[in-house]
Short mmCIF file of C-alpha atoms in Angstrom, two decimals:
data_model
loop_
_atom_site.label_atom_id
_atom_site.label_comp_id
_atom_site.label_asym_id
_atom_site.label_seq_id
_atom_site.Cartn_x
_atom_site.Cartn_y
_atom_site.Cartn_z
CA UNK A 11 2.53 -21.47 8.31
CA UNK A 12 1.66 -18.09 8.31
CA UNK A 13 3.07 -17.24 11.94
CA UNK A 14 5.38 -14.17 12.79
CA UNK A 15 7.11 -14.76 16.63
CA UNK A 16 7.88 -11.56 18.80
CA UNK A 17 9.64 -11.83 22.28
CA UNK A 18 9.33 -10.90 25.01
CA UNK A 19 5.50 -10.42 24.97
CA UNK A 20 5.64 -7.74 28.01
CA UNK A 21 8.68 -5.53 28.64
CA UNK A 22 8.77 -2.98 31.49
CA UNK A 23 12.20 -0.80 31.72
CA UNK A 24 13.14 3.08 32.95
CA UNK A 25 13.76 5.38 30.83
CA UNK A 26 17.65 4.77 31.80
CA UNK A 27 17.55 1.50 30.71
CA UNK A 28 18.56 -0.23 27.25
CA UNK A 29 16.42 -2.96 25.57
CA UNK A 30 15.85 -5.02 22.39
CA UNK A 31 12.77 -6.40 21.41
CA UNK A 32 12.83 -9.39 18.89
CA UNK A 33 10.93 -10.87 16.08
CA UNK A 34 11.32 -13.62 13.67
CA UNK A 35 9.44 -15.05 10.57
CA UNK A 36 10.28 -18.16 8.54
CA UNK A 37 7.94 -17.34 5.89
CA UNK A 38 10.77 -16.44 3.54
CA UNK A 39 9.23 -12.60 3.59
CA UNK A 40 11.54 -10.24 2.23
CA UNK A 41 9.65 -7.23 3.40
CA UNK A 42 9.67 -6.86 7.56
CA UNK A 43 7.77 -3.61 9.23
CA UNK A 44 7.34 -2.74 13.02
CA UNK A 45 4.55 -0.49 14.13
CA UNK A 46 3.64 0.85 17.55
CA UNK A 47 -0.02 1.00 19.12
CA UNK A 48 -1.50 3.13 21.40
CA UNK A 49 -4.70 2.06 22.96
CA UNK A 50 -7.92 2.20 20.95
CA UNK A 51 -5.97 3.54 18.15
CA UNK A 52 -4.78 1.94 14.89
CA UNK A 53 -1.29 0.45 14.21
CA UNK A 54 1.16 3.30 13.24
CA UNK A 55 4.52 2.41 10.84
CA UNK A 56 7.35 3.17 12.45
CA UNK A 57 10.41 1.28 10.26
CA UNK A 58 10.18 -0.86 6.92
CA UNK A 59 12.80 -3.00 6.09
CA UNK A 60 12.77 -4.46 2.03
CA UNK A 61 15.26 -7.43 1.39
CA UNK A 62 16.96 -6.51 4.90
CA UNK A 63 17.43 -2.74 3.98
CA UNK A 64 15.92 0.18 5.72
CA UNK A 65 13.13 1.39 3.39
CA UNK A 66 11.23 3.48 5.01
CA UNK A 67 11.60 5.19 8.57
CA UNK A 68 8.58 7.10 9.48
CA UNK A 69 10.43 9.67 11.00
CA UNK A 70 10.95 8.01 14.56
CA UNK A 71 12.99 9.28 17.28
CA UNK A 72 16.70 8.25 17.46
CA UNK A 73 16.07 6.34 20.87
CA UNK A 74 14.47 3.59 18.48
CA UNK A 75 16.77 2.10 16.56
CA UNK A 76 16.01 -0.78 14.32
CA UNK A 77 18.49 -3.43 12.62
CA UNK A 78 17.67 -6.18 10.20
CA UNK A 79 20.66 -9.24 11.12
CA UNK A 80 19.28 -11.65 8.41
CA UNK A 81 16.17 -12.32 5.87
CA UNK A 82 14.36 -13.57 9.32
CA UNK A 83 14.89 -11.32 12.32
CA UNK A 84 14.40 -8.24 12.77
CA UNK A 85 14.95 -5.98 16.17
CA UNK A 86 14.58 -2.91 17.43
CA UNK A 87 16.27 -1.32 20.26
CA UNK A 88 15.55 1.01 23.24
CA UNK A 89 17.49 3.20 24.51
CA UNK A 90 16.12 6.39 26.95
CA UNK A 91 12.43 5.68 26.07
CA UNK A 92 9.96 8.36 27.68
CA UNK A 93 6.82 7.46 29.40
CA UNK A 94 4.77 8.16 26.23
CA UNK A 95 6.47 5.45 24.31
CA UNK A 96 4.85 3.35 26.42
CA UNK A 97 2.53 1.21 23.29
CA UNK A 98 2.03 -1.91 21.76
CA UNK A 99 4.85 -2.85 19.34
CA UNK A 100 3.97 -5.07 16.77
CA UNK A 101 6.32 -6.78 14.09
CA UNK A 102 4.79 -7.59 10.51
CA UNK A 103 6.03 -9.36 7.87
CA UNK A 104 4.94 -9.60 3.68
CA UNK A 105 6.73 -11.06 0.48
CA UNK A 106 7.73 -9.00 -2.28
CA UNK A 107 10.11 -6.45 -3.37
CA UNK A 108 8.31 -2.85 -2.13
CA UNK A 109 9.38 -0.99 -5.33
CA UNK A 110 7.13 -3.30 -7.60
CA UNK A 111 4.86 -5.88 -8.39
CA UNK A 112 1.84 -6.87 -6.77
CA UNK A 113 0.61 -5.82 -3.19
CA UNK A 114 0.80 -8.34 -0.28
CA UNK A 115 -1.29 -8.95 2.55
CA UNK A 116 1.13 -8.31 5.59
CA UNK A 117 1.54 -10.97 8.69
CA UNK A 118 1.33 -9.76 12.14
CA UNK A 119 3.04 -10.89 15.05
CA UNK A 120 0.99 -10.90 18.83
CA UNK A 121 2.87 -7.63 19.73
CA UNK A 122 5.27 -6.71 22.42
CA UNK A 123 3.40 -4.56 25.76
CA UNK A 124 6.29 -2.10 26.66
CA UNK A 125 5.80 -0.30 29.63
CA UNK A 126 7.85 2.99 30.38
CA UNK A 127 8.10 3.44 34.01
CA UNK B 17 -3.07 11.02 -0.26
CA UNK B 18 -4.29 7.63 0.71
CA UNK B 19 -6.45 6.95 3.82
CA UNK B 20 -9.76 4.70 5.02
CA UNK B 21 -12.81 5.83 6.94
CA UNK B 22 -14.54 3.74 9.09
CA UNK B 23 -17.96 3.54 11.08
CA UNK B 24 -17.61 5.11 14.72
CA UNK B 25 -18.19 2.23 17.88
CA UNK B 26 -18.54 0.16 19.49
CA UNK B 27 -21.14 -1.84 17.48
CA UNK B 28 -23.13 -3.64 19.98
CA UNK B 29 -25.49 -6.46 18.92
CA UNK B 30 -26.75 -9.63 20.28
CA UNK B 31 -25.64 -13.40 19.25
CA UNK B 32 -27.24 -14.52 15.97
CA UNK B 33 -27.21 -10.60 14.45
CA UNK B 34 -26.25 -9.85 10.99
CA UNK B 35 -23.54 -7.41 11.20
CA UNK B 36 -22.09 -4.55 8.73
CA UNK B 37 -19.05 -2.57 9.33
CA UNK B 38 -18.53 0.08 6.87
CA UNK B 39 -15.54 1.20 5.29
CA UNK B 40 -14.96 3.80 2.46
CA UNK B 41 -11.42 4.67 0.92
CA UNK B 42 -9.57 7.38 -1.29
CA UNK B 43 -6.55 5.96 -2.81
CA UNK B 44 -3.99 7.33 -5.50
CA UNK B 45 -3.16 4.56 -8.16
CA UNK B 46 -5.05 0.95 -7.54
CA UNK B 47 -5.38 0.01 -3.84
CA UNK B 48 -5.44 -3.53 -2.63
CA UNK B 49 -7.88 -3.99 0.42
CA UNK B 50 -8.20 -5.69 4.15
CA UNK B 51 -9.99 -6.39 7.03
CA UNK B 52 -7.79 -7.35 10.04
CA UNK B 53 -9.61 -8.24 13.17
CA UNK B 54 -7.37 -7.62 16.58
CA UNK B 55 -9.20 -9.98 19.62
CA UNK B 56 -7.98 -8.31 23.03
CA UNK B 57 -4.66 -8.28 23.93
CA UNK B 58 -3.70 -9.27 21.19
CA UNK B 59 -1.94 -9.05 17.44
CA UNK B 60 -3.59 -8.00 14.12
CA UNK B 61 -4.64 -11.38 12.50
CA UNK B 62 -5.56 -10.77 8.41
CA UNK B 63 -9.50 -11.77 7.95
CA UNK B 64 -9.70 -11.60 4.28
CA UNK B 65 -8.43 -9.46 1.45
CA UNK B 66 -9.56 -8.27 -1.97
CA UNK B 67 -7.05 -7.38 -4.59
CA UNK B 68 -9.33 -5.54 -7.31
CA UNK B 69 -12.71 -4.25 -8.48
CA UNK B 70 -15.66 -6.82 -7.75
CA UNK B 71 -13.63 -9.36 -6.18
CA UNK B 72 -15.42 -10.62 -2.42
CA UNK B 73 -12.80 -12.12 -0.01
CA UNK B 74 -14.44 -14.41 2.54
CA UNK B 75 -13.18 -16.01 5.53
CA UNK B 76 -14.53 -17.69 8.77
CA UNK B 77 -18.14 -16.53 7.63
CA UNK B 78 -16.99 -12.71 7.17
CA UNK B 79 -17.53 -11.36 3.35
CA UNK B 80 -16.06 -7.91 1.98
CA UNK B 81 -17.16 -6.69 -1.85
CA UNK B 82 -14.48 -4.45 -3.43
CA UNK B 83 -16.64 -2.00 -5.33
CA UNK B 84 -14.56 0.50 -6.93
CA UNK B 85 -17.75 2.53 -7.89
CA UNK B 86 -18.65 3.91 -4.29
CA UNK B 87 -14.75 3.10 -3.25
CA UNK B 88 -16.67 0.75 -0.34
CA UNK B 89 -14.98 -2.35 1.35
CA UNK B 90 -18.21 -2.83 3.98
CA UNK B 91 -17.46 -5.96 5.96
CA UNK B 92 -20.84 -8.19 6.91
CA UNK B 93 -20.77 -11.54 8.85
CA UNK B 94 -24.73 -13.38 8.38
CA UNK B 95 -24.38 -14.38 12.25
CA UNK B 96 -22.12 -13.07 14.68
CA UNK B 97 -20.81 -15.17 17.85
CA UNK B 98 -19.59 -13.70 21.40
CA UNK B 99 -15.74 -14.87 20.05
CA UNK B 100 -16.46 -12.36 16.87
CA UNK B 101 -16.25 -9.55 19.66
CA UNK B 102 -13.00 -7.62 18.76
CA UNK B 103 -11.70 -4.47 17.03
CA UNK B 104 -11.86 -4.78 13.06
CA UNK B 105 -9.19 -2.78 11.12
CA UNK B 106 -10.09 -1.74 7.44
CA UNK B 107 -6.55 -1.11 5.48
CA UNK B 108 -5.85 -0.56 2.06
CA UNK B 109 -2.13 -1.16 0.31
CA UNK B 110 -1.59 0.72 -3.35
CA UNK B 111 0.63 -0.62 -5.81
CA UNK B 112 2.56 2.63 -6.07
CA UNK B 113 4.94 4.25 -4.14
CA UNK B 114 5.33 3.00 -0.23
CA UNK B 115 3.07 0.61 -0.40
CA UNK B 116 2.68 0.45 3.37
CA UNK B 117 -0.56 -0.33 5.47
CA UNK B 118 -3.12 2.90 5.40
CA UNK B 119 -5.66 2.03 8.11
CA UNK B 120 -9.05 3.09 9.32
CA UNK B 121 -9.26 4.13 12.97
CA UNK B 122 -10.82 0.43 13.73
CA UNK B 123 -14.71 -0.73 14.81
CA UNK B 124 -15.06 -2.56 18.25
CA UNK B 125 -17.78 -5.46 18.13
CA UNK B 126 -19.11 -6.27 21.12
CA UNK B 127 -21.45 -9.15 20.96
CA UNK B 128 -23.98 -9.92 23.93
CA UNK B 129 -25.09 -13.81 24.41
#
């Protein structure tokens, strides 16, 4: 089983408004990432999480926030999101330890469609 | 620095056409490589991978050579369907450092019955 789970699969909210989205993987990954898609573009990293520590954070605006509650979820939250936030989020998931060993192939999950109204 | 350049779409051919999408790297240290394909509306699903020099990944009729000599990862499919049509993401992954996803700026297939 090779799946990765987000929820909700659309989200529309003001830019007043607090959200979380959700994903989960019971692949026994140790390595969970979330990325953000604009149209016709390629994914971009936002967070990396490695054995449910924050790895890598691509620089990302405060209003994201992400946590890492257990080897299988990870969320991120929304808070005062802007209009140009507005993006595909998608959750991704690998095995190994980032700071060696082989390279995995990373797991995808079908995305979240956040809308910023 | 790492990154992955890819052939400029939409690549538009009809059912039954062989198809290339090209895809060149430059990598510091030993890059592993990818082809995701994303159908609309949808997730990144991983095609096939490679992992080092002369290895071909296959999958679902696709086939990628890693040649290390002209740093190429050029996907080809013998005979494309109208469910092939989708955007296909070259990546690369080296075993140093960050290790995270570098991709290319994605092909669109279109295929026409």
């Amino acid at each position: 089983d090779t799946e990765v789970t987000q929820t909700p699969k659309h989200l529309v909210m003001g830019m007043t408004n607090k959200k979380s989205l959700k994903c989960e993987q019971h692949m026994g990954h140790r390595a969970m990432y979330w990325y953000k898609q604009k149209a016709k573009k390629p994914p971009e990293l936002m967070f990396v999480y490695s054995y449910e520590k924050l790895s890598i954070n691509e620089s990302v605006p405060s209003r994201f926030s992400p946590e890492c509650p257990n080897s299988s979820l990870l969320n991120l939250h929304l808070h005062a999101l802007q209009p140009e936030d507005s993006a595909l989020y998608l959750c991704a998931s690998s095995q190994g330890r980032l700071a060696g060993g082989k390279t995995y192939e990373q797991y995808f999950g079908p995305g979240t469609r956040l809308t910023v109204t | 620095g790492n990154s992955v350049t890819q052939m400029e779409g939409p690549v538009t051919l009809s059912e039954e056409a062989f198809l290339t999408i090209n895809c060149t790297y430059t990598a510091t240290g030993y890059p592993s490589l990818f082809w995701y394909v994303q159908y609309p509306g949808e997730g990144l699903q991983l095609l096939l991978k490679a992992t080092k020099a002369d290895d071909k990944g296959s999958n679902k009729g696709f086939e990628a050579t890693y040649r290390k000599e002209t740093t190429s990862f050029h996907l080809e499919k013998g005979s494309v369907q109208v469910s092939d049509s989708a955007v296909y993401f070259c990546a690369l992954s080296v075993d140093t450092g960050r290790r995270a996803l570098t991709f290319g700026s994605g092909t669109r297939l279109q295929v026409q019955p």
